[in-house]
Every structure is written in structure tokens, then in C-alpha cells.
Short mmCIF file of C-alpha atoms and ligand atoms in Angstrom, two decimals:
data_model
loop_
_atom_site.label_atom_id
_atom_site.label_comp_id
_atom_site.label_asym_id
_atom_site.label_seq_id
_atom_site.Cartn_x
_atom_site.Cartn_y
_atom_site.Cartn_z
CA MET K 1 -4.16 5.05 9.31
CA VAL K 2 -7.96 2.84 8.67
CA GLU K 3 -8.02 5.04 5.63
CA ILE K 4 -4.45 3.72 3.93
CA MET K 5 -5.04 0.46 5.45
CA LYS K 6 -6.35 -1.02 2.17
CA ASP K 7 -2.74 -1.07 0.26
CA VAL K 8 -0.91 -1.52 3.81
CA GLN K 9 1.32 -4.02 4.23
CA ARG K 10 0.17 -6.15 7.20
CA ILE K 11 3.53 -7.55 8.79
CA ALA K 12 4.46 -9.47 11.81
CA ILE K 13 8.37 -9.62 13.33
CA VAL K 14 9.53 -12.37 15.37
CA ASP K 15 13.30 -11.67 17.27
CA PRO K 16 14.14 -12.46 21.15
CA ASN K 17 16.67 -10.12 21.03
CA ASP K 18 15.14 -6.87 21.89
CA ALA K 19 18.59 -5.23 21.17
CA THR K 20 17.69 -6.05 16.84
CA ARG K 21 14.30 -6.43 17.44
CA GLU K 22 13.43 -2.63 18.39
CA PRO K 23 15.78 -0.80 15.42
CA LEU K 24 14.08 -3.01 13.45
CA ARG K 25 10.17 -2.40 14.43
CA ASN K 26 11.16 1.37 14.84
CA LEU K 27 12.13 0.79 11.26
CA LEU K 28 9.01 -0.84 10.23
CA LEU K 29 6.70 2.02 12.11
CA GLY K 30 8.29 4.63 9.73
CA VAL K 31 7.39 3.36 6.18
CA GLU K 32 3.85 4.00 5.76
CA THR K 33 2.99 1.02 4.08
CA VAL K 34 3.81 -0.85 6.72
CA TRP K 35 1.28 -1.95 9.57
CA LEU K 36 3.05 -3.48 12.02
CA GLU K 37 0.45 -6.21 12.86
CA ALA K 38 2.19 -7.80 15.91
CA GLU K 39 5.28 -8.54 17.25
CA CYS K 40 6.74 -11.16 18.93
CA SER K 41 10.21 -12.31 21.02
CA ARG K 42 9.71 -16.30 21.21
CA TYR K 43 10.11 -18.22 17.81
CA GLU K 44 8.14 -20.60 19.85
CA PHE K 45 5.34 -18.01 20.02
CA PHE K 46 5.01 -17.11 16.43
CA ILE K 47 3.56 -19.65 14.77
CA ASP K 48 0.08 -18.97 16.56
CA VAL K 49 0.81 -15.34 16.42
CA ALA K 50 1.03 -16.06 12.63
CA ARG K 51 -2.23 -18.22 13.07
CA GLN K 52 -4.43 -15.44 14.54
CA SER K 53 -3.43 -12.27 13.18
CA CYS K 54 -2.67 -13.96 9.67
CA PRO K 55 -0.29 -10.72 8.26
CA ASP K 56 0.51 -10.24 4.78
CA ALA K 57 4.32 -10.91 5.14
CA VAL K 58 6.91 -11.75 8.35
CA VAL K 59 10.23 -10.76 9.11
CA ILE K 60 12.03 -13.65 11.69
CA THR K 61 15.29 -12.37 12.39
CA LEU K 62 17.53 -15.78 12.84
CA ASP K 63 20.39 -14.49 15.10
CA SER K 64 19.07 -15.45 18.94
CA ASP K 65 18.17 -19.33 17.49
CA GLN K 66 19.34 -20.50 14.37
CA ASN K 67 18.51 -23.92 14.16
CA LYS K 68 14.72 -22.34 15.98
CA ALA K 69 14.19 -19.22 13.73
CA HIS K 70 14.59 -22.28 10.84
CA GLN K 71 12.36 -24.16 11.84
CA LEU K 72 9.62 -21.51 12.15
CA ILE K 73 10.71 -20.72 8.60
CA GLN K 74 10.03 -24.37 7.72
CA GLN K 75 6.64 -24.49 9.21
CA LEU K 76 5.00 -20.70 8.21
CA ALA K 77 5.73 -21.72 4.84
CA VAL K 78 4.39 -25.87 4.85
CA GLU K 79 0.90 -24.11 6.89
CA PHE K 80 1.13 -20.68 4.66
CA PRO K 81 2.26 -21.52 1.61
CA ASN K 82 1.70 -18.04 0.32
CA MET K 83 3.09 -16.41 3.30
CA PRO K 84 6.09 -13.88 1.93
CA ILE K 85 8.83 -14.50 4.72
CA LEU K 86 11.49 -11.66 5.04
CA ALA K 87 14.94 -13.69 6.58
CA VAL K 88 16.90 -10.82 9.09
CA SER K 89 20.63 -11.85 10.02
CA SER K 90 23.43 -9.92 10.74
CA ARG K 91 25.46 -13.29 8.89
CA GLY K 92 25.15 -12.27 5.45
CA ASP K 93 27.25 -15.53 4.25
CA GLY K 94 26.25 -17.34 1.15
CA GLN K 95 25.09 -20.77 3.48
CA SER K 96 23.60 -18.64 5.59
CA ILE K 97 21.44 -16.76 2.91
CA LEU K 98 20.96 -20.65 1.72
CA GLN K 99 20.27 -22.01 4.45
CA ALA K 100 17.40 -19.71 4.94
CA LEU K 101 15.88 -19.54 1.57
CA ARG K 102 15.74 -23.57 1.28
CA ALA K 103 13.67 -23.44 4.85
CA GLY K 104 11.28 -21.05 3.03
CA ALA K 105 12.36 -18.10 3.05
CA LYS K 106 11.51 -15.27 -0.08
CA GLU K 107 13.60 -12.29 0.74
CA PHE K 108 17.19 -12.46 3.42
CA LEU K 109 18.36 -9.15 4.88
CA THR K 110 21.59 -8.57 6.71
CA THR K 111 21.52 -6.17 10.01
CA PRO K 112 21.69 -4.06 10.57
CA VAL K 113 19.04 -3.34 8.23
CA VAL K 114 18.90 -0.70 6.04
CA LEU K 115 15.64 1.23 5.08
CA GLU K 116 16.11 1.14 0.81
CA GLU K 117 17.43 -2.10 1.18
CA LEU K 118 13.96 -2.91 3.29
CA LEU K 119 11.85 -1.27 1.34
CA LEU K 120 12.81 -2.93 -1.86
CA ALA K 121 12.19 -6.60 -0.28
CA LEU K 122 8.69 -5.42 1.02
CA GLN K 123 8.26 -4.48 -2.69
CA ARG K 124 9.46 -7.75 -4.20
CA LEU K 125 7.50 -9.16 -1.18
CA ARG K 126 4.13 -7.74 -2.39
CA ALA K 127 4.83 -8.34 -5.34
CA ASN K 128 5.17 -12.08 -5.16
CA HIS K 129 2.03 -12.51 -2.57
CA ARG K 130 -0.17 -11.02 -5.25
CA GLY K 131 1.10 -12.86 -7.92
CA SER K 132 0.44 -15.92 -5.78
CA SER K 133 -2.84 -14.97 -4.04
CA ASP K 134 -4.20 -14.11 -8.02
CA THR K 135 -3.60 -17.31 -9.01
CA ASN K 136 -4.73 -19.40 -5.77
CA ASN K 137 -7.35 -17.16 -4.91
CA THR K 138 -6.60 -17.64 -1.34
CA GLN K 139 -5.12 -15.63 1.25
CA ASN K 140 -1.66 -16.88 2.80
CA GLY K 141 -2.73 -20.32 2.03
CA ALA K 142 -5.23 -19.58 4.88
CA THR K 143 -8.80 -18.32 5.46
CA ARG K 144 -8.25 -15.25 7.75
CA SER K 145 -9.65 -15.27 10.57
CA GLU K 146 -10.21 -11.78 11.68
CA SER K 147 -10.93 -10.42 15.05
CA LEU K 148 -14.11 -8.10 15.48
CA VAL K 149 -13.08 -5.03 17.38
CA ILE K 150 -16.84 -3.39 18.14
CA SER K 151 -16.27 0.39 20.06
CA ILE K 152 -18.96 1.31 22.72
CA VAL K 153 -19.43 5.10 22.64
CA GLY K 154 -21.97 6.85 24.77
CA SER K 155 -23.93 10.42 23.19
CA LYS K 156 -24.13 11.91 26.68
CA GLY K 157 -22.57 10.40 30.70
CA GLY K 158 -24.76 8.07 31.88
CA VAL K 159 -26.21 6.29 29.07
CA GLY K 160 -25.22 3.18 29.41
CA CYS K 161 -21.98 2.86 27.34
CA THR K 162 -20.43 0.52 30.45
CA SER K 163 -23.45 -0.73 31.10
CA ILE K 164 -23.56 -2.16 27.63
CA ALA K 165 -20.07 -2.97 26.93
CA VAL K 166 -19.28 -5.33 29.81
CA ASN K 167 -22.53 -7.16 29.49
CA LEU K 168 -21.65 -7.97 25.76
CA GLY K 169 -17.91 -8.36 26.46
CA CYS K 170 -19.24 -11.79 29.83
CA ALA K 171 -22.33 -12.66 26.92
CA MET K 172 -19.29 -12.73 24.19
CA ALA K 173 -17.38 -14.65 26.15
CA GLN K 174 -19.48 -18.01 26.84
CA ASP K 175 -18.30 -18.94 23.58
CA ALA K 176 -15.56 -21.40 23.53
CA LYS K 177 -14.19 -20.44 20.45
CA TYR K 178 -13.95 -16.73 20.98
CA ASN K 179 -11.65 -15.32 23.06
CA VAL K 180 -13.42 -11.93 24.06
CA ALA K 181 -11.10 -9.00 25.86
CA LEU K 182 -12.62 -5.50 27.11
CA VAL K 183 -10.45 -2.29 26.82
CA ASP K 184 -11.36 0.47 29.51
CA LEU K 185 -10.52 3.47 27.32
CA ASP K 186 -13.01 6.18 29.77
CA LEU K 187 -9.14 6.56 30.29
CA ALA K 188 -10.14 9.21 33.31
CA LEU K 189 -13.79 8.51 35.03
CA GLY K 190 -13.81 4.39 33.94
CA ASP K 191 -15.44 1.78 35.37
CA ALA K 192 -15.69 -1.58 33.85
CA ASP K 193 -13.44 -2.93 36.70
CA ILE K 194 -16.17 -2.13 38.97
CA ALA K 195 -18.78 -3.19 37.20
CA LEU K 196 -16.70 -6.31 37.16
CA ASP K 197 -15.55 -6.45 40.54
CA LEU K 198 -12.11 -6.79 39.05
CA ILE K 199 -8.92 -5.83 41.09
CA PRO K 200 -6.24 -5.49 38.01
CA ASP K 201 -2.57 -5.95 38.41
CA TYR K 202 -2.19 -4.47 35.09
CA THR K 203 -3.60 -1.01 33.59
CA LEU K 204 -3.19 0.45 30.14
CA ALA K 205 -0.65 2.80 31.77
CA ASP K 206 1.86 -0.24 32.53
CA VAL K 207 0.76 -1.57 28.50
CA ALA K 208 1.34 1.59 27.23
CA MET K 209 4.97 2.40 29.38
CA ASN K 210 6.36 -0.31 28.18
CA VAL K 211 5.18 -0.62 24.49
CA ASP K 212 8.98 -0.52 23.14
CA ARG K 213 8.96 -3.96 24.55
CA LEU K 214 5.79 -5.20 24.48
CA ASP K 215 4.71 -8.64 23.17
CA MET K 216 1.95 -10.89 22.88
CA GLN K 217 2.88 -12.94 26.74
CA PHE K 218 3.54 -9.33 28.29
CA LEU K 219 -0.06 -7.86 26.96
CA ARG K 220 -1.71 -11.47 27.64
CA ARG K 221 -0.20 -11.33 31.21
CA SER K 222 -1.15 -7.51 31.56
CA LEU K 223 -5.44 -8.47 31.71
CA CYS K 224 -7.23 -9.46 34.05
CA LYS K 225 -9.25 -12.58 33.83
CA HIS K 226 -12.69 -12.19 34.83
CA ASP K 227 -15.02 -15.51 35.63
CA SER K 228 -17.76 -15.19 32.26
CA GLY K 229 -14.36 -15.84 30.58
CA LEU K 230 -14.25 -11.85 29.65
CA SER K 231 -10.43 -10.25 30.00
CA LEU K 232 -10.17 -6.85 31.17
CA LEU K 233 -7.46 -4.54 30.69
CA PRO K 234 -9.02 -1.52 33.15
CA HIS K 235 -7.74 2.30 32.76
CA PRO K 236 -5.40 3.61 34.89
CA VAL K 237 -5.53 4.04 38.31
CA GLN K 238 -3.84 6.90 38.89
CA MET K 239 -5.41 10.12 36.89
CA GLU K 240 -1.79 11.38 36.58
CA ASP K 241 -0.92 8.74 34.38
CA ILE K 242 -4.11 9.29 31.61
CA ALA K 243 -0.67 11.35 29.95
CA LEU K 244 1.60 7.66 29.43
CA ILE K 245 -1.17 6.65 27.04
CA HIS K 246 -0.25 8.21 23.09
CA ASP K 247 -1.90 7.36 20.29
CA GLU K 248 0.72 5.61 18.80
CA HIS K 249 0.80 3.21 22.04
CA LEU K 250 -2.97 2.54 21.33
CA GLY K 251 -2.24 1.68 17.74
CA ARG K 252 -0.04 -0.76 19.13
CA VAL K 253 -1.66 -2.13 21.58
CA ILE K 254 -4.68 -2.72 19.75
CA GLY K 255 -2.37 -3.99 16.95
CA LEU K 256 -1.03 -6.92 18.87
CA LEU K 257 -4.82 -7.31 20.68
CA ARG K 258 -6.33 -8.29 17.76
CA ALA K 259 -3.65 -10.75 16.97
CA SER K 260 -4.55 -12.60 20.59
CA TYR K 261 -8.45 -11.98 20.87
CA SER K 262 -10.98 -12.93 18.28
CA HIS K 263 -13.08 -9.94 19.71
CA LEU K 264 -12.71 -6.90 21.31
CA LEU K 265 -14.68 -4.38 23.12
CA PHE K 266 -13.44 -0.82 23.69
CA ASP K 267 -15.52 0.98 26.01
CA LEU K 268 -14.87 5.07 24.95
CA SER K 269 -15.14 7.88 27.01
CA LYS K 270 -17.78 11.20 26.68
CA ARG K 271 -15.16 13.22 25.74
CA PHE K 272 -13.99 12.39 21.59
CA THR K 273 -10.69 12.71 22.53
CA PRO K 274 -8.16 11.51 20.09
CA THR K 275 -8.13 8.18 21.91
CA ASP K 276 -11.61 7.54 21.01
CA LEU K 277 -11.04 8.57 17.75
CA THR K 278 -8.50 6.31 17.37
CA ALA K 279 -10.29 3.20 18.53
CA MET K 280 -13.59 4.22 16.31
CA ARG K 281 -11.32 3.83 13.41
CA MET K 282 -9.62 1.30 14.46
CA SER K 283 -13.03 -1.04 15.37
CA ASP K 284 -15.50 -2.28 12.98
CA VAL K 285 -18.52 -1.49 14.56
CA VAL K 286 -19.39 1.72 16.39
CA VAL K 287 -21.91 1.13 18.72
CA LEU K 288 -23.28 4.39 19.40
CA VAL K 289 -25.50 4.23 22.70
CA ALA K 290 -28.96 6.70 22.93
CA GLN K 291 -31.80 7.65 23.88
CA LEU K 292 -35.38 8.74 23.58
CA GLU K 293 -34.61 11.99 24.71
CA LEU K 294 -33.22 15.61 23.32
CA THR K 295 -29.48 15.71 24.93
CA SER K 296 -28.97 12.08 23.29
CA LEU K 297 -30.79 12.96 20.69
CA ARG K 298 -29.02 15.89 19.44
CA ASN K 299 -25.46 15.26 20.21
CA VAL K 300 -26.30 11.13 17.90
CA VAL K 301 -26.63 13.36 15.27
CA ARG K 302 -23.56 15.41 16.09
CA MET K 303 -21.17 12.96 16.65
CA MET K 304 -22.43 11.25 13.32
CA HIS K 305 -22.00 14.51 11.66
CA THR K 306 -18.76 14.43 12.18
CA LEU K 307 -18.09 10.21 12.36
CA GLU K 308 -19.82 10.76 8.45
CA LYS K 309 -16.55 13.79 7.30
CA GLU K 310 -14.21 10.48 7.54
CA GLU K 311 -14.35 7.73 4.94
CA GLY K 312 -15.65 4.53 5.92
CA LEU K 313 -16.34 5.72 9.97
CA GLY K 314 -20.16 6.89 9.73
CA ASP K 315 -20.91 3.75 8.06
CA LYS K 316 -19.68 1.53 10.86
CA ILE K 317 -21.89 3.21 13.22
CA LYS K 318 -24.82 0.97 14.46
CA ILE K 319 -27.44 2.66 16.43
CA VAL K 320 -28.55 0.95 19.97
CA MET K 321 -31.19 2.64 22.21
CA ASN K 322 -30.88 2.04 25.62
CA CYS K 323 -33.44 2.38 28.40
CA ALA K 324 -35.93 1.75 25.40
CA GLY K 325 -39.70 1.62 26.50
CA THR K 326 -39.63 4.11 29.25
CA ASP K 327 -42.41 6.16 29.42
CA ASN K 328 -41.56 9.51 31.04
CA GLY K 329 -40.42 10.81 27.10
CA ASP K 330 -42.67 12.31 24.17
CA ILE K 331 -39.92 11.22 21.74
CA THR K 332 -40.97 8.13 20.57
CA LEU K 333 -39.11 5.49 18.48
CA GLU K 334 -39.97 7.18 15.22
CA LYS K 335 -39.37 10.24 15.86
CA ALA K 336 -35.85 9.67 16.36
CA GLN K 337 -34.77 7.60 13.71
CA GLU K 338 -36.27 10.34 11.91
CA THR K 339 -33.86 12.84 13.26
CA ILE K 340 -31.05 10.93 12.96
CA GLY K 341 -32.09 9.71 9.72
CA LYS K 342 -30.42 6.38 10.40
CA PRO K 343 -32.59 3.64 11.43
CA ILE K 344 -31.92 1.90 15.36
CA PHE K 345 -30.21 -1.42 14.84
CA TRP K 346 -30.83 -2.28 18.75
CA GLN K 347 -33.21 -1.80 21.75
CA VAL K 348 -31.81 -2.58 24.83
CA PRO K 349 -35.45 -2.42 27.67
CA ASN K 350 -35.13 -0.51 30.49
CA ASP K 351 -34.43 -2.11 33.36
CA ALA K 352 -33.52 -0.61 36.11
CA LYS K 353 -34.08 -3.78 38.98
CA ALA K 354 -31.54 -6.13 36.58
CA MET K 355 -29.13 -3.49 36.05
CA LEU K 356 -28.76 -1.44 38.84
CA GLY K 357 -29.23 -4.61 40.83
CA ALA K 358 -25.68 -6.06 38.90
CA ARG K 359 -23.63 -2.98 38.78
CA ASN K 360 -23.95 -2.80 42.56
CA ALA K 361 -23.59 -6.16 43.10
CA GLY K 362 -20.32 -5.95 40.89
CA LEU K 363 -21.26 -8.79 38.70
CA PRO K 364 -22.67 -9.07 34.60
CA LEU K 365 -26.28 -9.22 34.31
CA MET K 366 -25.47 -13.19 33.72
CA THR K 367 -24.87 -13.77 36.31
CA HIS K 368 -27.16 -11.59 38.97
CA ALA K 369 -30.84 -11.43 36.40
CA PRO K 370 -29.56 -14.11 33.77
CA LYS K 371 -33.52 -13.93 33.05
CA SER K 372 -34.09 -10.04 32.81
CA LYS K 373 -34.93 -8.68 29.85
CA ALA K 374 -32.37 -6.40 29.65
CA HIS K 375 -30.04 -9.91 29.66
CA THR K 376 -32.07 -11.07 26.97
CA SER K 377 -31.84 -7.94 25.12
CA LEU K 378 -27.74 -8.19 25.08
CA VAL K 379 -27.36 -11.30 24.51
CA GLY K 380 -28.99 -10.90 21.45
CA LEU K 381 -27.30 -7.43 20.66
CA ALA K 382 -24.27 -9.88 21.00
CA ASN K 383 -25.46 -12.75 18.40
CA VAL K 384 -26.29 -9.95 15.68
CA LEU K 385 -22.85 -8.58 16.37
CA CYS K 386 -21.02 -11.71 16.47
CA GLY K 387 -22.61 -12.77 13.27
CA LYS K 388 -24.94 -15.81 14.51
CA VAL K 389 -28.32 -14.13 13.67
CA ALA K 390 -29.16 -11.88 10.95
CA ALA K 391 -29.41 -8.55 12.58
CA ASP K 392 -33.26 -8.05 11.52
CA ALA K 393 -34.58 -11.51 13.34
CA PRO K 394 -35.22 -10.45 16.14
CA LYS K 395 -37.43 -7.69 14.97
CA LYS K 396 -40.60 -9.58 16.74
CA GLU K 397 -38.96 -9.37 19.92
CA ARG K 398 -37.65 -5.56 19.52
CA ARG K 399 -41.01 -4.35 19.09
CA SER K 400 -42.16 -5.90 22.30
CA PHE K 401 -39.56 -3.79 24.10
CA PHE K 402 -41.00 -0.89 23.13
CA SER K 403 -43.94 0.26 22.72
CA PHE K 404 -45.01 2.74 19.24
CA ARG K 405 -47.22 5.98 20.48
N1 ADP M 1 -31.41 -0.68 30.18
C1 ADP M 1 -31.11 -0.07 31.44
N2 ADP M 1 -32.18 0.08 31.96
C2 ADP M 1 -32.17 0.56 33.53
N3 ADP M 1 -31.10 1.26 33.91
C3 ADP M 1 -29.85 1.15 32.91
C4 ADP M 1 -29.82 0.72 31.84
N4 ADP M 1 -28.89 0.93 31.19
C5 ADP M 1 -27.69 1.20 31.93
N5 ADP M 1 -28.52 1.97 33.44
C6 ADP M 1 -28.08 2.43 34.45
O1 ADP M 1 -27.82 3.93 34.23
C7 ADP M 1 -26.37 3.97 34.89
C8 ADP M 1 -25.34 4.49 33.69
O2 ADP M 1 -25.00 3.17 33.27
P1 ADP M 1 -22.98 2.97 32.49
O3 ADP M 1 -23.15 2.14 31.76
O4 ADP M 1 -22.60 3.23 33.55
O5 ADP M 1 -23.14 4.75 31.87
P2 ADP M 1 -22.21 5.12 30.56
O6 ADP M 1 -20.74 4.16 30.82
O7 ADP M 1 -22.60 5.24 29.60
O8 ADP M 1 -21.48 6.29 31.82
C9 ADP M 1 -25.71 2.99 35.52
O9 ADP M 1 -25.99 2.77 36.91
C10 ADP M 1 -26.89 1.66 35.09
O10 ADP M 1 -26.69 0.50 35.91
MG1 MG M 2 -18.93 3.95 31.60
#
């Protein structure tokens, strides 16, 4: 998965016909060096998919509408001159091949696509792509707009994950350039929907059940939009449906979401399940929420110990101390930092009035308590995570939330 992502070819495919797209997708999913970045069932939408996901190569099946497919290839070739395009068609006559290549395709395969041929074509695309990007020093001729993926995970129950996830999401969604989605991965007991007072039409279970014919449009429609601009994909309503959500589903869903949204937030469970781990592996940042309290701190140490065993995972962790500034414990921030062996990245002040009030009202802090300390702190955290402010800039402000003893 993510550990091998560096050598992986990230591929996006478009084919309006399920009957040919599915075998092709399954073939691609079986190739270890391929990461299926996005899948699309409409030629018209694919240019957007490509813009957002900036794949290393694209596969275009021509048969549903040769003209539209050729137009798309031309458009891609103009916009992303270095993006390798593989055309696939049942018509392998010279004329068809020539047309596709003239439009801008680099490789051509006939259906049914055979694994060996696919592997060879991908290899050639990769070799050519390397060559061209070495000389130009650009990727696909475009600046890559990666989405920022953030997991929010707790060190014990009730530590504040959902509060932080929901309010970070709403804060980020205020930027008109961002497209932000929150996925509730606390599959059994999640309550992001309640925190936002949303009654969803679809949940992660519907998406998982339809994972085989999932495309961007379907996925986008499955998310529920909050007034703040934040989109939510809630956990399943029925407990039984949790079993429908497999890890490989989640991988695909996240891949597609990354093509649609600029910022993705995952509210994880406290059980360290395979789903949680998959989400953390696919994240750029893992916000580990803690409190200045023995159980929480011990679990932070244990979790970091486990996560650090996996290459690249430990480095993503940012410790966020929630409910900072309470006077009822005898663990100081310095002592906590010493125990954890890592600096505290951010503090969210203890602010029961705002936090509890907002939760009970089913509103985010930005509407319920926009002047509260908690809101200010979480907007600050959102800005830092989004790279709008340097991480060490608001130190003074952070200190004021906490008195050293
Ligand atoms: N900074 C805070 N100050 C005061 N109360 C908080 C704070 N953060 C969260 N809470 C409260 O703690 C409770 C648990 O928070 P929640 O976000 O549901 O935790 P989790 O998702 O980790 O189980 C909620 O009632 C919430 O309002
Ligand atoms: Mg929660």
C-alpha cells in the first residue's frame, strides 16, 4: 500500500461501459505496481478527474463513443502533454489504432485486454514518462494538486476526536478554493452526523456495497453537504452493515474521494481496527488526540510505538492536546512531552461551554460559538494543517491557553 506507493503507477481509467470497465479494473487491481487512483464512467467528467488526481497514466476505453473518446484524448494531450495515455478498444484495425495515436494516445491495446500485454504497455508508458519528465522536470505538464488527507484518532474514548474532526472540517470548508469531506470511520459508534445534525441519505455502507460500480458522480452524490460547505460520508446506520465495509473497499473509496476533494478528514474509531490502520496509512497527517491524563498519555506512547514500526507512519503523527488548561490533573505539558518523546503539536483549550453547547445544538463551533477559545484554536489548527500558517507561528497564543506549573 502506501509503503510501496513511491514505485507505484497511479492510474485513472475511463470507460462508460460497466461490462468492459470492470474486467479492466480487476486486471489493473491485480497488478501490484498499479494504484487505481480514479475510475470514471463518463468521458465528459474525466478531464476533471485527471486535473484533480494527476495520475501517472490514464487508460481510456474507446468503444462507447469513439468521437468523444478521441476528443478526450486530444484534450488530455493538450493539457497534460507528458501524461501517458493508453487507449483500449475492441477494434484493433490499423485505422482505429492510427486515429487513437494521432489524437495523442501513446499505447493501444485491444479488448479483451491480456495481463501480459497490459504489463508491457504500462512498462513502456512508465519508461517514456520518466524520460520526458526528467527533461522537463515537470509532472504531467501540470502542477500536481494532491489532496490533503488527515486522520483524527483518539488515545481513549471521549478524548475529543469527533469534536476536533467536525470543527476542523467546517473551518477548512470556509476556504472557497477547498473541497472538504469528512468520513466517519468510527463505524459502530460514530456520531459526526449528530454533531452536524445531518440526516444522510447514504452512508459508507451504501458506497461499499456499490464499490464495484463506483464512480465519481455516484460517490459525490452519496455525500451529504452541511451548510458550512463540509461534505460528510457517515458511518452505516445498521450495525450489521459494518461487515459490508472491507478494507479494499475503503482503499478504493479513499482513492476516489481524493480525486474529488481537496481535503479529506477521517474520524477514526478507538479500536485500532484494520480500517483505522488503512485510513492512517492513506493519510498525510495523523492527528493523535490526547489529554493530560494518565490513561490517554500511556495509550499515546503505546500507539506511537506500534505506528512507528511501520515505515513512514510514525512521522505523520501530530499530537494534539485537547482540553488543555484544566487544573484538575498533576501532569504538566512538559512532563507529557517528556513521556511521549515528541513535541505537542497543538493545544485545544478546555472549553466545555462552547464544545458541549455546540454538540447539543448539533452545530459546529463556527455557528454556535464563533468567539470561543475552542473555535479560535481549531481554526488555527486548520490553518496550520493546510499550510496557511507556519506550525510554530502561533506559539504565543498557544502558551496562553496553558499555564506551566
Ligand atoms: N476542548 C474541549 N473542551 C471541553 N469539552 C470538550 C472539548 N473537546 C471535546 N469536548 C467534549 O468531550 C466529549 C467527547 O468528545 P467527542 O468529540 O465526542 O470525543 P470522541 O470522538 O473522541 O469520543 C463531548 O461532549 C465534547 O463536547
Ligand atoms: Mg467520536
